[in-house]
Amino acid sequence: MVRHVTVSLLSAVCAWAPADLAAQSTAVAERAGTLFIVGGGSQPAALVREFVTRAGGAGAARIVVFAMASVDGARSGEAKAADLRELGASARALWLTREQANEDSVAALLREVTGVWFGGGDQNRLAAILRGTKVERAIHARFRAGAVVGGTSAGAAVLSYPMITGDELQRRDTTESWTRIQRGTVQTDSGFSLLTNAVVDQHFLRRKRHNRLLSLVLADAPHLGVGIDEGTALIVEPDGRWRVAGASAAVVYDAREAQRSNGAAPVLGATGVRMHVLPAGATFDPRTGIATLR
């Protein structure tokens, strides 16, 4: 089945290829891409349409879907690709093993894509398959060339460095999860490092993950975090500015200029932490720390 999907995607990508690849590569070499980070849950139709628009719009968008974060990803990835095709995009799901992700022929399938989407599930599965491979390097190359890269739930968490793994280090009883703001409780790993100046959390308001994100923001660099609620997207523009879209809100914790407790004290403390609750239309500039409401 994997090989069948791969072959169909190769045919589509070959059809997309422009006549002068070198000229196009030179033209877009200095452009940066857009991140489209969704906090999970059901996505409003307007969000899906905006993702396609960011990828070039109907008739021009060429999108690859990676859904290996879920054990059911072969089915859900195809369903997502079908939704994108209904909006006029050329979209294919690509289900890979790690070995396939290191093949030159597979990495070449991404050569002309304008959008990449990561489905939900377990971000650790997705990172284990793609991180450090030729396919991941191809994704970074497309992002630098101006493509939009997005994901939902696990597909959102994996975009940032550090990446929250979802595991709590000190408490294993799920009825007592994340009850304190505490050092050394949030397990992180390296994600795909497409966003490196903030850590991303998802399902944020719905699952009440404030203690988890705040613990990480106070304890470790970059001391900036954003929790994105379900049905909501954080859009990171090519110039680095953030914009919120969708049904709910994103919460920003900015402790970069705060006075933070030092040493190995397990219970974290801080003064001067800035918090922004940003509904649709709100913006945040991580360079200046300034947030605006619509």
PDB file of C-alpha atoms in Angstrom:
ATOM      1  CA  MET A   1       0.000   0.000   0.000  1.00  0.00           C
ATOM      2  CA  VAL A   2       2.829   2.376   0.844  1.00  0.00           C
ATOM      3  CA  ARG A   3       4.453   1.862  -2.506  1.00  0.00           C
ATOM      4  CA  HIS A   4       1.153   2.474  -4.272  1.00  0.00           C
ATOM      5  CA  VAL A   5       0.725   5.833  -2.538  1.00  0.00           C
ATOM      6  CA  THR A   6       4.325   6.732  -3.287  1.00  0.00           C
ATOM      7  CA  VAL A   7       3.971   6.025  -6.995  1.00  0.00           C
ATOM      8  CA  SER A   8       0.748   8.015  -7.281  1.00  0.00           C
ATOM      9  CA  LEU A   9       2.363  10.975  -5.543  1.00  0.00           C
ATOM     10  CA  LEU A  10       5.409  10.804  -7.805  1.00  0.00           C
ATOM     11  CA  SER A  11       3.170  11.006 -10.861  1.00  0.00           C
ATOM     12  CA  ALA A  12       1.413  14.042  -9.448  1.00  0.00           C
ATOM     13  CA  VAL A  13       4.637  15.820  -8.515  1.00  0.00           C
ATOM     14  CA  CYS A  14       6.122  15.238 -11.945  1.00  0.00           C
ATOM     15  CA  ALA A  15       3.031  16.831 -13.453  1.00  0.00           C
ATOM     16  CA  TRP A  16       3.485  19.852 -11.200  1.00  0.00           C
ATOM     17  CA  ALA A  17       7.133  20.469 -12.106  1.00  0.00           C
ATOM     18  CA  PRO A  18       7.811  23.735 -13.973  1.00  0.00           C
ATOM     19  CA  ALA A  19      10.001  23.831 -17.053  1.00  0.00           C
ATOM     20  CA  ASP A  20      12.820  25.792 -15.456  1.00  0.00           C
ATOM     21  CA  LEU A  21      13.517  24.421 -11.965  1.00  0.00           C
ATOM     22  CA  ALA A  22      16.800  26.284 -11.575  1.00  0.00           C
ATOM     23  CA  ALA A  23      15.195  29.653 -12.315  1.00  0.00           C
ATOM     24  CA  GLN A  24      12.376  29.009  -9.856  1.00  0.00           C
ATOM     25  CA  SER A  25      14.816  27.873  -7.161  1.00  0.00           C
ATOM     26  CA  THR A  26      16.819  31.085  -7.542  1.00  0.00           C
ATOM     27  CA  ALA A  27      13.680  33.214  -7.440  1.00  0.00           C
ATOM     28  CA  VAL A  28      12.431  31.791  -4.145  1.00  0.00           C
ATOM     29  CA  ALA A  29      15.732  31.117  -2.403  1.00  0.00           C
ATOM     30  CA  GLU A  30      15.428  34.097  -0.049  1.00  0.00           C
ATOM     31  CA  ARG A  31      11.771  33.603   0.849  1.00  0.00           C
ATOM     32  CA  ALA A  32      10.567  32.123   4.115  1.00  0.00           C
ATOM     33  CA  GLY A  33       7.523  29.970   4.521  1.00  0.00           C
ATOM     34  CA  THR A  34       4.455  30.137   6.735  1.00  0.00           C
ATOM     35  CA  LEU A  35       3.619  27.915   9.696  1.00  0.00           C
ATOM     36  CA  PHE A  36      -0.038  26.961  10.170  1.00  0.00           C
ATOM     37  CA  ILE A  37      -0.259  25.406  13.644  1.00  0.00           C
ATOM     38  CA  VAL A  38      -3.672  24.065  14.681  1.00  0.00           C
ATOM     39  CA  GLY A  39      -4.437  23.093  18.279  1.00  0.00           C
ATOM     40  CA  GLY A  40      -6.402  19.961  17.439  1.00  0.00           C
ATOM     41  CA  GLY A  41     -10.094  19.115  17.391  1.00  0.00           C
ATOM     42  CA  SER A  42     -12.409  19.879  14.504  1.00  0.00           C
ATOM     43  CA  GLN A  43     -11.127  22.507  12.110  1.00  0.00           C
ATOM     44  CA  PRO A  44     -13.525  25.204  10.916  1.00  0.00           C
ATOM     45  CA  ALA A  45     -13.917  25.160   7.139  1.00  0.00           C
ATOM     46  CA  ALA A  46     -12.431  28.653   6.941  1.00  0.00           C
ATOM     47  CA  LEU A  47      -9.165  27.396   8.442  1.00  0.00           C
ATOM     48  CA  VAL A  48      -8.836  24.612   5.903  1.00  0.00           C
ATOM     49  CA  ARG A  49      -9.559  27.050   3.071  1.00  0.00           C
ATOM     50  CA  GLU A  50      -6.917  29.450   4.370  1.00  0.00           C
ATOM     51  CA  PHE A  51      -4.333  26.673   4.463  1.00  0.00           C
ATOM     52  CA  VAL A  52      -5.053  25.879   0.814  1.00  0.00           C
ATOM     53  CA  THR A  53      -4.886  29.585  -0.034  1.00  0.00           C
ATOM     54  CA  ARG A  54      -1.518  29.858   1.695  1.00  0.00           C
ATOM     55  CA  ALA A  55      -0.306  26.910  -0.375  1.00  0.00           C
ATOM     56  CA  GLY A  56      -1.193  28.695  -3.621  1.00  0.00           C
ATOM     57  CA  GLY A  57      -4.959  28.375  -3.849  1.00  0.00           C
ATOM     58  CA  ALA A  58      -7.280  26.256  -5.955  1.00  0.00           C
ATOM     59  CA  GLY A  59      -5.570  24.935  -9.056  1.00  0.00           C
ATOM     60  CA  ALA A  60      -2.083  25.785  -7.824  1.00  0.00           C
ATOM     61  CA  ALA A  61      -1.693  24.321  -4.312  1.00  0.00           C
ATOM     62  CA  ARG A  62       0.342  21.097  -4.215  1.00  0.00           C
ATOM     63  CA  ILE A  63       0.122  19.524  -0.774  1.00  0.00           C
ATOM     64  CA  VAL A  64       1.581  16.421   0.841  1.00  0.00           C
ATOM     65  CA  VAL A  65      -0.083  14.961   3.948  1.00  0.00           C
ATOM     66  CA  PHE A  66       1.920  12.976   6.508  1.00  0.00           C
ATOM     67  CA  ALA A  67      -0.292  11.152   9.013  1.00  0.00           C
ATOM     68  CA  MET A  68       2.124   8.641  10.537  1.00  0.00           C
ATOM     69  CA  ALA A  69       1.537  10.088  14.015  1.00  0.00           C
ATOM     70  CA  SER A  70      -1.587   7.923  14.173  1.00  0.00           C
ATOM     71  CA  VAL A  71      -1.831   4.165  13.880  1.00  0.00           C
ATOM     72  CA  ASP A  72      -4.908   4.890  11.762  1.00  0.00           C
ATOM     73  CA  GLY A  73      -3.025   7.457   9.731  1.00  0.00           C
ATOM     74  CA  ALA A  74      -3.153   5.598   6.429  1.00  0.00           C
ATOM     75  CA  ARG A  75      -6.920   6.129   6.430  1.00  0.00           C
ATOM     76  CA  SER A  76      -7.055   9.566   8.053  1.00  0.00           C
ATOM     77  CA  GLY A  77      -4.274  10.885   5.824  1.00  0.00           C
ATOM     78  CA  GLU A  78      -6.190   9.895   2.714  1.00  0.00           C
ATOM     79  CA  ALA A  79      -9.328  11.518   4.132  1.00  0.00           C
ATOM     80  CA  LYS A  80      -7.442  14.761   4.766  1.00  0.00           C
ATOM     81  CA  ALA A  81      -6.006  14.733   1.260  1.00  0.00           C
ATOM     82  CA  ALA A  82      -9.517  14.233  -0.131  1.00  0.00           C
ATOM     83  CA  ASP A  83     -10.759  17.266   1.837  1.00  0.00           C
ATOM     84  CA  LEU A  84      -7.960  19.374   0.380  1.00  0.00           C
ATOM     85  CA  ARG A  85      -8.715  18.177  -3.138  1.00  0.00           C
ATOM     86  CA  GLU A  86     -12.323  19.288  -2.719  1.00  0.00           C
ATOM     87  CA  LEU A  87     -10.955  22.816  -2.265  1.00  0.00           C
ATOM     88  CA  GLY A  88      -9.027  22.635  -5.536  1.00  0.00           C
ATOM     89  CA  ALA A  89      -5.634  21.540  -4.259  1.00  0.00           C
ATOM     90  CA  SER A  90      -3.556  18.712  -5.702  1.00  0.00           C
ATOM     91  CA  ALA A  91      -3.082  16.679  -2.529  1.00  0.00           C
ATOM     92  CA  ARG A  92      -1.686  13.255  -1.744  1.00  0.00           C
ATOM     93  CA  ALA A  93      -1.136  11.353   1.497  1.00  0.00           C
ATOM     94  CA  LEU A  94       2.296   9.808   1.909  1.00  0.00           C
ATOM     95  CA  TRP A  95       2.638   6.993   4.454  1.00  0.00           C
ATOM     96  CA  LEU A  96       6.286   6.190   5.166  1.00  0.00           C
ATOM     97  CA  THR A  97       8.574   4.049   7.241  1.00  0.00           C
ATOM     98  CA  ARG A  98      11.828   5.565   8.479  1.00  0.00           C
ATOM     99  CA  GLU A  99      13.741   3.594   5.874  1.00  0.00           C
ATOM    100  CA  GLN A 100      11.617   5.047   3.086  1.00  0.00           C
ATOM    101  CA  ALA A 101      12.003   8.554   4.536  1.00  0.00           C
ATOM    102  CA  ASN A 102      15.745   8.224   3.933  1.00  0.00           C
ATOM    103  CA  GLU A 103      15.433   7.304   0.268  1.00  0.00           C
ATOM    104  CA  ASP A 104      16.432   9.942  -2.290  1.00  0.00           C
ATOM    105  CA  SER A 105      13.521   9.003  -4.528  1.00  0.00           C
ATOM    106  CA  VAL A 106      11.024   9.647  -1.738  1.00  0.00           C
ATOM    107  CA  ALA A 107      12.584  12.957  -0.693  1.00  0.00           C
ATOM    108  CA  ALA A 108      12.397  14.029  -4.338  1.00  0.00           C
ATOM    109  CA  LEU A 109       8.617  13.759  -4.169  1.00  0.00           C
ATOM    110  CA  LEU A 110       8.571  16.964  -2.144  1.00  0.00           C
ATOM    111  CA  ARG A 111      10.646  18.950  -4.615  1.00  0.00           C
ATOM    112  CA  GLU A 112       7.809  21.151  -5.857  1.00  0.00           C
ATOM    113  CA  VAL A 113       5.189  20.951  -3.103  1.00  0.00           C
ATOM    114  CA  THR A 114       3.742  24.225  -1.829  1.00  0.00           C
ATOM    115  CA  GLY A 115       2.212  22.827   1.350  1.00  0.00           C
ATOM    116  CA  VAL A 116       2.949  20.130   3.922  1.00  0.00           C
ATOM    117  CA  TRP A 117       0.432  18.911   6.504  1.00  0.00           C
ATOM    118  CA  PHE A 118       1.054  16.730   9.581  1.00  0.00           C
ATOM    119  CA  GLY A 119      -1.896  14.876  11.080  1.00  0.00           C
ATOM    120  CA  GLY A 120      -2.648  14.230  14.727  1.00  0.00           C
ATOM    121  CA  GLY A 121      -1.881  11.285  16.973  1.00  0.00           C
ATOM    122  CA  ASP A 122       1.422  10.871  18.835  1.00  0.00           C
ATOM    123  CA  GLN A 123       4.120  13.384  17.977  1.00  0.00           C
ATOM    124  CA  ASN A 124       6.790  10.940  19.133  1.00  0.00           C
ATOM    125  CA  ARG A 125       5.813   8.498  16.391  1.00  0.00           C
ATOM    126  CA  LEU A 126       6.020  11.196  13.752  1.00  0.00           C
ATOM    127  CA  ALA A 127       9.385  12.459  14.986  1.00  0.00           C
ATOM    128  CA  ALA A 128      10.812   8.939  15.179  1.00  0.00           C
ATOM    129  CA  ILE A 129       9.966   8.311  11.527  1.00  0.00           C
ATOM    130  CA  LEU A 130      10.948  11.637   9.932  1.00  0.00           C
ATOM    131  CA  ARG A 131      13.408  13.476  12.165  1.00  0.00           C
ATOM    132  CA  GLY A 132      16.925  13.577  10.733  1.00  0.00           C
ATOM    133  CA  THR A 133      15.918  11.965   7.449  1.00  0.00           C
ATOM    134  CA  LYS A 134      16.171  13.128   3.861  1.00  0.00           C
ATOM    135  CA  VAL A 135      12.432  13.748   3.839  1.00  0.00           C
ATOM    136  CA  GLU A 136      12.717  16.072   6.834  1.00  0.00           C
ATOM    137  CA  ARG A 137      15.505  17.972   5.090  1.00  0.00           C
ATOM    138  CA  ALA A 138      13.297  18.239   2.000  1.00  0.00           C
ATOM    139  CA  ILE A 139      10.495  19.687   4.147  1.00  0.00           C
ATOM    140  CA  HIS A 140      12.867  22.309   5.529  1.00  0.00           C
ATOM    141  CA  ALA A 141      13.995  23.152   2.003  1.00  0.00           C
ATOM    142  CA  ARG A 142      10.420  23.662   0.845  1.00  0.00           C
ATOM    143  CA  PHE A 143       9.696  25.804   3.904  1.00  0.00           C
ATOM    144  CA  ARG A 144      12.694  28.011   3.154  1.00  0.00           C
ATOM    145  CA  ALA A 145      11.410  28.273  -0.418  1.00  0.00           C
ATOM    146  CA  GLY A 146       8.081  29.677   0.769  1.00  0.00           C
ATOM    147  CA  ALA A 147       5.842  26.649   1.326  1.00  0.00           C
ATOM    148  CA  VAL A 148       3.277  26.588   4.109  1.00  0.00           C
ATOM    149  CA  VAL A 149       3.880  23.864   6.693  1.00  0.00           C
ATOM    150  CA  GLY A 150       1.111  23.010   9.121  1.00  0.00           C
ATOM    151  CA  GLY A 151      -0.276  20.391  11.397  1.00  0.00           C
ATOM    152  CA  THR A 152      -2.880  19.662  14.035  1.00  0.00           C
ATOM    153  CA  SER A 153      -2.544  18.273  17.567  1.00  0.00           C
ATOM    154  CA  ALA A 154       0.567  16.049  17.439  1.00  0.00           C
ATOM    155  CA  GLY A 155       1.273  17.580  14.045  1.00  0.00           C
ATOM    156  CA  ALA A 156       1.373  20.963  15.771  1.00  0.00           C
ATOM    157  CA  ALA A 157       3.583  19.943  18.698  1.00  0.00           C
ATOM    158  CA  VAL A 158       6.206  18.413  16.421  1.00  0.00           C
ATOM    159  CA  LEU A 159       6.838  21.700  14.619  1.00  0.00           C
ATOM    160  CA  SER A 160       8.565  23.421  17.533  1.00  0.00           C
ATOM    161  CA  TYR A 161      11.853  23.004  19.332  1.00  0.00           C
ATOM    162  CA  PRO A 162      11.646  22.005  22.091  1.00  0.00           C
ATOM    163  CA  MET A 163       8.771  19.601  21.429  1.00  0.00           C
ATOM    164  CA  ILE A 164       6.483  18.588  24.293  1.00  0.00           C
ATOM    165  CA  THR A 165       6.313  14.783  24.155  1.00  0.00           C
ATOM    166  CA  GLY A 166       3.116  14.497  26.189  1.00  0.00           C
ATOM    167  CA  ASP A 167       4.737  12.519  29.017  1.00  0.00           C
ATOM    168  CA  GLU A 168       4.937  13.802  32.589  1.00  0.00           C
ATOM    169  CA  LEU A 169       8.192  12.893  34.303  1.00  0.00           C
ATOM    170  CA  GLN A 170       7.240  12.912  37.976  1.00  0.00           C
ATOM    171  CA  ARG A 171       3.582  11.867  38.207  1.00  0.00           C
ATOM    172  CA  ARG A 172       2.239   8.762  36.531  1.00  0.00           C
ATOM    173  CA  ASP A 173      -1.292   8.827  37.985  1.00  0.00           C
ATOM    174  CA  THR A 174      -3.364  10.420  35.231  1.00  0.00           C
ATOM    175  CA  THR A 175      -5.913  11.665  37.780  1.00  0.00           C
ATOM    176  CA  GLU A 176      -3.143  13.841  39.246  1.00  0.00           C
ATOM    177  CA  SER A 177      -1.514  15.019  36.012  1.00  0.00           C
ATOM    178  CA  TRP A 178      -0.030  18.504  35.815  1.00  0.00           C
ATOM    179  CA  THR A 179      -1.276  19.616  39.231  1.00  0.00           C
ATOM    180  CA  ARG A 180       1.769  21.798  39.967  1.00  0.00           C
ATOM    181  CA  ILE A 181       3.984  24.362  38.327  1.00  0.00           C
ATOM    182  CA  GLN A 182       7.160  22.434  38.865  1.00  0.00           C
ATOM    183  CA  ARG A 183      10.656  22.069  37.489  1.00  0.00           C
ATOM    184  CA  GLY A 184      11.619  18.844  35.734  1.00  0.00           C
ATOM    185  CA  THR A 185       8.130  17.570  35.128  1.00  0.00           C
ATOM    186  CA  VAL A 186       7.639  18.239  31.405  1.00  0.00           C
ATOM    187  CA  GLN A 187       9.405  15.813  29.100  1.00  0.00           C
ATOM    188  CA  THR A 188      10.625  17.374  25.862  1.00  0.00           C
ATOM    189  CA  ASP A 189      12.453  16.198  22.792  1.00  0.00           C
ATOM    190  CA  SER A 190      13.638  17.769  19.567  1.00  0.00           C
ATOM    191  CA  GLY A 191      10.872  18.231  17.050  1.00  0.00           C
ATOM    192  CA  PHE A 192      11.286  19.416  13.480  1.00  0.00           C
ATOM    193  CA  SER A 193      12.582  22.828  14.679  1.00  0.00           C
ATOM    194  CA  LEU A 194      10.539  24.899  12.246  1.00  0.00           C
ATOM    195  CA  LEU A 195       9.634  27.152  15.178  1.00  0.00           C
ATOM    196  CA  THR A 196      12.590  27.678  17.506  1.00  0.00           C
ATOM    197  CA  ASN A 197      11.716  30.817  19.477  1.00  0.00           C
ATOM    198  CA  ALA A 198       8.721  29.300  21.300  1.00  0.00           C
ATOM    199  CA  VAL A 199       7.363  25.969  22.481  1.00  0.00           C
ATOM    200  CA  VAL A 200       3.913  24.888  21.295  1.00  0.00           C
ATOM    201  CA  ASP A 201       1.188  23.173  23.320  1.00  0.00           C
ATOM    202  CA  GLN A 202      -2.146  22.056  21.860  1.00  0.00           C
ATOM    203  CA  HIS A 203      -5.741  21.218  22.943  1.00  0.00           C
ATOM    204  CA  PHE A 204      -4.797  23.928  25.381  1.00  0.00           C
ATOM    205  CA  LEU A 205      -7.958  25.413  26.880  1.00  0.00           C
ATOM    206  CA  ARG A 206     -10.079  22.331  26.322  1.00  0.00           C
ATOM    207  CA  ARG A 207      -7.655  20.102  28.257  1.00  0.00           C
ATOM    208  CA  LYS A 208      -6.526  22.730  30.801  1.00  0.00           C
ATOM    209  CA  ARG A 209      -2.825  22.432  30.087  1.00  0.00           C
ATOM    210  CA  HIS A 210      -1.789  25.731  31.691  1.00  0.00           C
ATOM    211  CA  ASN A 211       0.402  24.127  34.380  1.00  0.00           C
ATOM    212  CA  ARG A 212       2.252  22.023  31.831  1.00  0.00           C
ATOM    213  CA  LEU A 213       3.170  24.896  29.535  1.00  0.00           C
ATOM    214  CA  LEU A 214       3.900  27.372  32.315  1.00  0.00           C
ATOM    215  CA  SER A 215       6.221  24.876  34.020  1.00  0.00           C
ATOM    216  CA  LEU A 216       8.236  24.539  30.850  1.00  0.00           C
ATOM    217  CA  VAL A 217       8.270  28.260  30.055  1.00  0.00           C
ATOM    218  CA  LEU A 218       9.543  29.188  33.521  1.00  0.00           C
ATOM    219  CA  ALA A 219      12.135  26.412  33.738  1.00  0.00           C
ATOM    220  CA  ASP A 220      13.726  26.303  30.318  1.00  0.00           C
ATOM    221  CA  ALA A 221      14.670  28.402  27.300  1.00  0.00           C
ATOM    222  CA  PRO A 222      13.288  29.911  25.158  1.00  0.00           C
ATOM    223  CA  HIS A 223      10.987  31.019  28.043  1.00  0.00           C
ATOM    224  CA  LEU A 224       8.205  31.708  25.543  1.00  0.00           C
ATOM    225  CA  GLY A 225       5.283  29.382  24.961  1.00  0.00           C
ATOM    226  CA  VAL A 226       1.972  29.363  23.160  1.00  0.00           C
ATOM    227  CA  GLY A 227      -0.957  27.122  23.978  1.00  0.00           C
ATOM    228  CA  ILE A 228      -3.356  26.761  21.050  1.00  0.00           C
ATOM    229  CA  ASP A 229      -6.915  25.665  21.674  1.00  0.00           C
ATOM    230  CA  GLU A 230      -8.914  23.231  19.566  1.00  0.00           C
ATOM    231  CA  GLY A 231     -10.347  24.513  16.288  1.00  0.00           C
ATOM    232  CA  THR A 232      -7.809  27.345  16.372  1.00  0.00           C
ATOM    233  CA  ALA A 233      -4.674  28.108  14.377  1.00  0.00           C
ATOM    234  CA  LEU A 234      -1.544  30.041  15.179  1.00  0.00           C
ATOM    235  CA  ILE A 235      -0.256  31.348  11.856  1.00  0.00           C
ATOM    236  CA  VAL A 236       3.414  32.305  11.878  1.00  0.00           C
ATOM    237  CA  GLU A 237       3.976  34.683   8.994  1.00  0.00           C
ATOM    238  CA  PRO A 238       7.199  34.690   6.948  1.00  0.00           C
ATOM    239  CA  ASP A 239       8.340  37.817   8.836  1.00  0.00           C
ATOM    240  CA  GLY A 240       7.945  36.001  12.166  1.00  0.00           C
ATOM    241  CA  ARG A 241       4.771  37.676  13.411  1.00  0.00           C
ATOM    242  CA  TRP A 242       1.973  35.535  14.812  1.00  0.00           C
ATOM    243  CA  ARG A 243      -1.739  35.746  14.016  1.00  0.00           C
ATOM    244  CA  VAL A 244      -4.583  33.749  15.549  1.00  0.00           C
ATOM    245  CA  ALA A 245      -7.488  32.400  13.498  1.00  0.00           C
ATOM    246  CA  GLY A 246     -10.351  30.014  14.150  1.00  0.00           C
ATOM    247  CA  ALA A 247     -12.974  29.229  16.755  1.00  0.00           C
ATOM    248  CA  SER A 248     -11.238  29.808  20.116  1.00  0.00           C
ATOM    249  CA  ALA A 249      -8.004  31.398  21.335  1.00  0.00           C
ATOM    250  CA  ALA A 250      -4.288  30.972  21.878  1.00  0.00           C
ATOM    251  CA  VAL A 251      -2.584  31.792  25.173  1.00  0.00           C
ATOM    252  CA  VAL A 252       0.956  33.190  25.196  1.00  0.00           C
ATOM    253  CA  TYR A 253       3.219  32.944  28.249  1.00  0.00           C
ATOM    254  CA  ASP A 254       6.240  35.222  27.914  1.00  0.00           C
ATOM    255  CA  ALA A 255       8.802  34.864  30.700  1.00  0.00           C
ATOM    256  CA  ARG A 256      11.811  36.092  28.758  1.00  0.00           C
ATOM    257  CA  GLU A 257      12.122  39.278  30.819  1.00  0.00           C
ATOM    258  CA  ALA A 258      10.646  37.886  34.022  1.00  0.00           C
ATOM    259  CA  GLN A 259      12.563  37.314  37.217  1.00  0.00           C
ATOM    260  CA  ARG A 260      12.555  33.544  37.507  1.00  0.00           C
ATOM    261  CA  SER A 261      13.456  31.325  40.460  1.00  0.00           C
ATOM    262  CA  ASN A 262      16.933  29.895  40.085  1.00  0.00           C
ATOM    263  CA  GLY A 263      18.812  26.841  41.172  1.00  0.00           C
ATOM    264  CA  ALA A 264      17.195  23.434  41.515  1.00  0.00           C
ATOM    265  CA  ALA A 265      14.108  24.479  43.488  1.00  0.00           C
ATOM    266  CA  PRO A 266      11.354  22.126  42.321  1.00  0.00           C
ATOM    267  CA  VAL A 267       8.486  24.581  42.810  1.00  0.00           C
ATOM    268  CA  LEU A 268       8.877  27.296  40.239  1.00  0.00           C
ATOM    269  CA  GLY A 269       8.367  30.977  40.902  1.00  0.00           C
ATOM    270  CA  ALA A 270       8.499  34.102  38.764  1.00  0.00           C
ATOM    271  CA  THR A 271       7.556  37.750  38.734  1.00  0.00           C
ATOM    272  CA  GLY A 272       6.825  39.824  35.682  1.00  0.00           C
ATOM    273  CA  VAL A 273       5.540  37.001  33.461  1.00  0.00           C
ATOM    274  CA  ARG A 274       3.405  38.381  30.658  1.00  0.00           C
ATOM    275  CA  MET A 275       0.301  36.512  29.522  1.00  0.00           C
ATOM    276  CA  HIS A 276      -1.774  37.253  26.425  1.00  0.00           C
ATOM    277  CA  VAL A 277      -5.105  35.639  25.597  1.00  0.00           C
ATOM    278  CA  LEU A 278      -5.473  36.006  21.854  1.00  0.00           C
ATOM    279  CA  PRO A 279      -8.743  35.243  20.032  1.00  0.00           C
ATOM    280  CA  ALA A 280      -9.166  35.212  16.270  1.00  0.00           C
ATOM    281  CA  GLY A 281      -7.660  38.261  14.610  1.00  0.00           C
ATOM    282  CA  ALA A 282      -5.218  38.994  17.436  1.00  0.00           C
ATOM    283  CA  THR A 283      -1.499  39.228  16.725  1.00  0.00           C
ATOM    284  CA  PHE A 284       1.760  38.827  18.613  1.00  0.00           C
ATOM    285  CA  ASP A 285       5.265  39.832  17.616  1.00  0.00           C
ATOM    286  CA  PRO A 286       7.785  37.639  19.463  1.00  0.00           C
ATOM    287  CA  ARG A 287      10.591  40.075  18.607  1.00  0.00           C
ATOM    288  CA  THR A 288       8.998  42.929  20.542  1.00  0.00           C
ATOM    289  CA  GLY A 289       6.662  41.032  22.865  1.00  0.00           C
ATOM    290  CA  ILE A 290       3.760  43.241  21.760  1.00  0.00           C
ATOM    291  CA  ALA A 291       0.305  41.713  21.361  1.00  0.00           C
ATOM    292  CA  THR A 292      -2.700  43.380  19.748  1.00  0.00           C
ATOM    293  CA  LEU A 293      -6.384  42.537  19.692  1.00  0.00           C
ATOM    294  CA  ARG A 294      -8.417  42.984  16.550  1.00  0.00           C
TER     295      ARG A 294
END
